[in-house]
Amino acid sequence: MHTLNLISSSHVTFSKSTHQYYPIKRIQNPKTFTYPPAFLNKSTPHSRKVCNFHKIHCYPFGKIQGLGIKRTLFSYIDENPSRKPGSHIPRSAAASESNPEREAEAAEVAAKSKAKTLQLALVFGFWYFQNIVFNIYNKKALNVFPFPWLLASFQLFAGCIWMFVLWSLKLQPCPKITKPFIIALLGPALFHTIGHISACVSFSKVAVSFTHVIKSSEPVFSVVFSSFLGDTYPLKVWLSIVPIVLGCSLAAITEVSFNFQGLWGALISNVGFVLRNIYSKKSLQNFKEVNGLNLYGWISILSLLYLFPVAVIVEGSQWVQGYHKAVETVGKASTFYIWVLLSGIFYHLYNQSSYQALDEISPLTFSVGNTMKRVVVIVSTVLVFRNPVRPLNALGSGIAILGTFLYSQATAKKKSAGGEKKS
């Protein structure tokens, strides 16, 4: 057993600790040891050297010092009375107190997301519903009154009346009409007229489902014409139009109600609408302040001016006789009027909804929605008119629509890649 005999003259002092668990809280600076104990300095017992007080009873000094300076949260508060109340609270606790605000913000974002989803669902729902109603009543009217030029003119006329009502009631802001704006619209309106009347001719000759299958080949004409005008497309876009061509060809070969006038009408309609889109991008670049609905309204007005005089020349002499036959076939004149009126109103409404949908969603989503719209219209008209569908015809229609979907995906990736390069 070791015995410590400290020299009486040594000035080693220990501060009395108030710590509850560790008796040694703080050891004074070794420089204050003027006369260290002899057993700690073997050479010169009374030399003024710094004490190397590393071990006491085999306990390292570092461990004792670590124990001595251990502090609790409450001692920290006592030693720092100037700190603000609540500043000693850990970050996790402070974050938990702000959770209600974050939860409220998250709930608000979720509510806005749900409202946006509901709005898009309503837009798509109205778009599909209005398109189905138009195709059904348009075909019913054409079945008893096979004069597509007059019916197409009335549909444009109904759209013009609708826009005049919106503008007069200030439900839609009326754009400023200038001579350059009218001149820029002449080309798109002409191609829109060609596309619209050609589609109506096709509807009058063949089943609605067949016309829509052929009209799904519109991307083929878009790629071809745009390529001639200098646009370039990746290989994926060109490959996507292959199933469109194959599907439309298979559907045309196996179509029960096949008619060359109906086929050529649908194809010419594709050409007209593609040229309208291409020409609009070039001629209307300086009129971006005009929204889509107003733009379509003025295209309808100019298209009516284009179409109606030609309609009078083509089939005007047969309208009276055709009207009497139509009323006799239907049984009631009011029923025939309702069919024609609904076809005109819903023709404009579904185009209006498509422009509104395009303003709210991305072009990719719009393309996918337009593809699915054709599926819904084809299925609905087949069920309503009970058109016979052969298995190969259904297969061809499905392949063509699948190609249209692949085309929309490929072109969307091309546009996004182009946007990234520009940025």
Coordinates of N, CA and C in Angstrom, one line a residue, residues 185-276:
L185 N -55.2 35.2 -90.6 CA -56.2 34.1 -90.4 C -56.7 33.5 -91.7
L186 N -56.5 34.2 -92.8 CA -57.1 33.7 -94.1 C -56.6 32.3 -94.4
G187 N -55.3 32.1 -94.3 CA -54.8 30.8 -94.6 C -55.3 29.7 -93.7
P188 N -55.1 29.8 -92.4 CA -55.6 28.8 -91.5 C -57.1 28.6 -91.6
A189 N -57.9 29.6 -91.8 CA -59.3 29.4 -92.0 C -59.7 28.6 -93.2
L190 N -58.9 28.9 -94.3 CA -59.2 28.1 -95.6 C -58.9 26.6 -95.4
F191 N -57.8 26.3 -94.7 CA -57.4 24.9 -94.5 C -58.4 24.2 -93.5
H192 N -58.8 25.0 -92.5 CA -59.8 24.5 -91.6 C -61.1 24.2 -92.3
T193 N -61.5 25.0 -93.3 CA -62.7 24.8 -94.1 C -62.6 23.5 -94.8
I194 N -61.4 23.3 -95.5 CA -61.2 22.0 -96.2 C -61.3 20.8 -95.3
G195 N -60.6 20.9 -94.2 CA -60.7 19.8 -93.2 C -62.1 19.5 -92.7
H196 N -62.8 20.5 -92.4 CA -64.2 20.3 -91.8 C -65.1 19.7 -92.9
I197 N -65.2 20.3 -94.0 CA -66.1 19.8 -95.0 C -65.8 18.4 -95.5
S198 N -64.5 18.1 -95.6 CA -64.0 16.7 -96.0 C -64.4 15.7 -95.0
A199 N -64.3 16.0 -93.7 CA -64.7 15.1 -92.7 C -66.2 14.9 -92.7
C200 N -67.0 15.9 -93.0 CA -68.5 15.8 -93.1 C -68.9 14.9 -94.3
V201 N -68.2 15.1 -95.4 CA -68.4 14.2 -96.5 C -68.1 12.8 -96.2
S202 N -67.0 12.5 -95.5 CA -66.7 11.2 -95.1 C -67.7 10.6 -94.2
F203 N -68.2 11.4 -93.2 CA -69.3 10.9 -92.3 C -70.5 10.5 -93.0
S204 N -70.8 11.2 -94.1 CA -72.1 10.9 -94.8 C -72.0 9.7 -95.7
K205 N -70.7 9.2 -96.0 CA -70.5 8.1 -96.9 C -70.2 6.7 -96.1
V206 N -69.6 6.8 -95.0 CA -69.1 5.6 -94.3 C -69.5 5.7 -92.8
A207 N -69.2 4.6 -92.1 CA -69.5 4.6 -90.7 C -68.6 5.6 -89.9
V208 N -69.1 6.1 -88.9 CA -68.3 7.1 -88.1 C -67.0 6.5 -87.6
S209 N -67.1 5.2 -87.1 CA -65.9 4.6 -86.6 C -64.8 4.5 -87.7
F210 N -65.2 4.2 -88.9 CA -64.2 4.1 -90.0 C -63.6 5.4 -90.2
T211 N -64.3 6.5 -90.3 CA -63.8 7.8 -90.5 C -62.8 8.2 -89.4
H212 N -63.1 7.9 -88.2 CA -62.2 8.2 -87.1 C -60.9 7.4 -87.1
V213 N -61.0 6.1 -87.6 CA -59.8 5.3 -87.7 C -58.9 5.9 -88.8
I214 N -59.5 6.3 -89.9 CA -58.6 7.0 -91.0 C -58.1 8.3 -90.5
K215 N -58.9 9.1 -89.7 CA -58.4 10.3 -89.2 C -57.3 10.2 -88.2
S216 N -57.2 9.0 -87.6 CA -56.1 8.8 -86.7 C -54.7 8.8 -87.4
S217 N -54.8 8.7 -88.7 CA -53.5 8.7 -89.5 C -53.0 10.2 -89.7
E218 N -53.6 11.1 -89.1 CA -53.2 12.5 -89.2 C -51.7 12.7 -88.9
P219 N -51.1 12.0 -87.9 CA -49.7 12.2 -87.7 C -48.8 11.9 -88.8
V220 N -49.2 10.9 -89.7 CA -48.4 10.6 -90.9 C -48.3 11.8 -91.8
F221 N -49.4 12.5 -92.0 CA -49.3 13.7 -92.9 C -48.6 14.8 -92.2
S222 N -48.7 14.9 -90.9 CA -48.0 16.0 -90.2 C -46.5 15.8 -90.3
V223 N -46.0 14.6 -90.2 CA -44.5 14.3 -90.3 C -44.0 14.5 -91.7
V224 N -44.8 14.0 -92.7 CA -44.4 14.2 -94.1 C -44.4 15.6 -94.5
F225 N -45.4 16.4 -94.3 CA -45.5 17.8 -94.7 C -44.4 18.6 -94.0
S226 N -44.3 18.4 -92.7 CA -43.3 19.1 -91.9 C -41.9 18.9 -92.4
S227 N -41.6 17.6 -92.8 CA -40.3 17.3 -93.3 C -40.0 18.0 -94.6
F228 N -41.0 18.1 -95.5 CA -40.8 18.8 -96.7 C -40.5 20.3 -96.5
L229 N -41.0 20.8 -95.3 CA -40.8 22.2 -95.0 C -39.6 22.5 -94.2
G230 N -38.8 21.4 -94.0 CA -37.5 21.6 -93.4 C -37.3 21.1 -92.0
D231 N -38.4 20.6 -91.3 CA -38.3 20.1 -90.0 C -37.7 18.7 -90.0
T232 N -37.0 18.3 -89.0 CA -36.3 17.0 -88.9 C -36.9 16.3 -87.7
Y233 N -37.1 14.9 -87.9 CA -37.6 14.1 -86.8 C -36.7 12.9 -86.5
P234 N -36.6 12.5 -85.3 CA -35.8 11.3 -85.0 C -36.4 10.1 -85.5
L235 N -35.6 9.0 -85.4 CA -36.0 7.7 -86.0 C -37.3 7.2 -85.3
K236 N -37.4 7.5 -84.0 CA -38.5 7.0 -83.2 C -39.8 7.5 -83.8
V237 N -39.8 8.7 -84.2 CA -41.1 9.3 -84.8 C -41.4 8.6 -86.1
W238 N -40.4 8.4 -86.9 CA -40.7 7.7 -88.2 C -41.2 6.3 -87.9
L239 N -40.6 5.6 -87.0 CA -41.1 4.3 -86.7 C -42.5 4.2 -86.1
S240 N -42.9 5.3 -85.4 CA -44.2 5.3 -84.8 C -45.3 5.4 -85.8
I241 N -45.0 6.0 -87.0 CA -46.1 6.1 -88.0 C -46.3 4.8 -88.8
V242 N -45.4 3.9 -88.6 CA -45.5 2.6 -89.4 C -46.8 1.8 -88.9
P243 N -47.0 1.6 -87.6 CA -48.2 1.0 -87.2 C -49.5 1.7 -87.5
I244 N -49.4 3.1 -87.6 CA -50.5 3.9 -88.0 C -51.0 3.5 -89.5
V245 N -50.0 3.5 -90.4 CA -50.2 3.1 -91.8 C -50.8 1.7 -91.9
L246 N -50.1 0.8 -91.2 CA -50.6 -0.6 -91.3 C -52.0 -0.8 -90.7
G247 N -52.2 -0.2 -89.6 CA -53.5 -0.3 -88.9 C -54.6 0.3 -89.8
C248 N -54.4 1.5 -90.3 CA -55.4 2.1 -91.2 C -55.7 1.3 -92.4
S249 N -54.6 0.7 -93.0 CA -54.8 -0.1 -94.2 C -55.6 -1.4 -93.9
L250 N -55.3 -2.0 -92.8 CA -56.0 -3.2 -92.4 C -57.5 -2.9 -92.1
A251 N -57.7 -1.8 -91.4 CA -59.1 -1.4 -91.1 C -59.9 -1.0 -92.4
A252 N -59.2 -0.4 -93.4 CA -59.9 0.0 -94.6 C -60.3 -1.3 -95.4
I253 N -59.3 -2.3 -95.5 CA -59.6 -3.5 -96.3 C -60.8 -4.3 -95.7
T254 N -60.9 -4.3 -94.4 CA -61.9 -5.1 -93.8 C -63.1 -4.4 -93.4
E255 N -63.2 -3.1 -93.8 CA -64.4 -2.3 -93.4 C -65.6 -2.7 -94.2
V256 N -66.7 -2.9 -93.5 CA -68.0 -3.4 -94.1 C -68.6 -2.3 -94.9
S257 N -68.6 -1.0 -94.4 CA -69.2 0.1 -95.1 C -68.2 0.9 -95.9
F258 N -67.2 0.2 -96.5 CA -66.1 0.9 -97.2 C -66.6 1.6 -98.4
N259 N -66.2 2.8 -98.6 CA -66.6 3.7 -99.7 C -65.4 4.6 -100.0
F260 N -65.0 4.7 -101.3 CA -63.9 5.5 -101.7 C -64.1 7.0 -101.4
Q261 N -65.3 7.4 -101.5 CA -65.5 8.8 -101.2 C -65.3 9.1 -99.7
G262 N -65.8 8.1 -98.9 CA -65.6 8.3 -97.5 C -64.1 8.2 -97.1
L263 N -63.4 7.3 -97.7 CA -61.9 7.2 -97.5 C -61.2 8.4 -97.9
W264 N -61.4 8.9 -99.1 CA -60.8 10.1 -99.6 C -61.2 11.3 -98.8
G265 N -62.4 11.4 -98.3 CA -62.9 12.5 -97.5 C -62.1 12.6 -96.2
A266 N -61.9 11.4 -95.5 CA -61.1 11.4 -94.3 C -59.7 11.8 -94.5
L267 N -59.1 11.3 -95.6 CA -57.7 11.6 -95.9 C -57.5 13.1 -96.2
I268 N -58.4 13.6 -97.0 CA -58.3 15.1 -97.3 C -58.5 15.9 -96.0
S269 N -59.4 15.4 -95.2 CA -59.6 16.1 -93.9 C -58.3 16.2 -93.1
N270 N -57.5 15.1 -93.1 CA -56.2 15.1 -92.4 C -55.3 16.1 -93.0
V271 N -55.2 16.1 -94.3 CA -54.4 17.1 -95.0 C -54.8 18.5 -94.6
G272 N -56.0 18.8 -94.7 CA -56.5 20.2 -94.3 C -56.1 20.6 -92.9
F273 N -56.4 19.7 -92.0 CA -56.1 20.1 -90.6 C -54.6 20.2 -90.3
V274 N -53.8 19.3 -90.9 CA -52.3 19.4 -90.8 C -51.8 20.7 -91.3
L275 N -52.3 21.1 -92.5 CA -51.8 22.4 -93.1 C -52.3 23.5 -92.3
R276 N -53.5 23.4 -91.7 CA -54.0 24.5 -90.9 C -53.0 24.7 -89.7

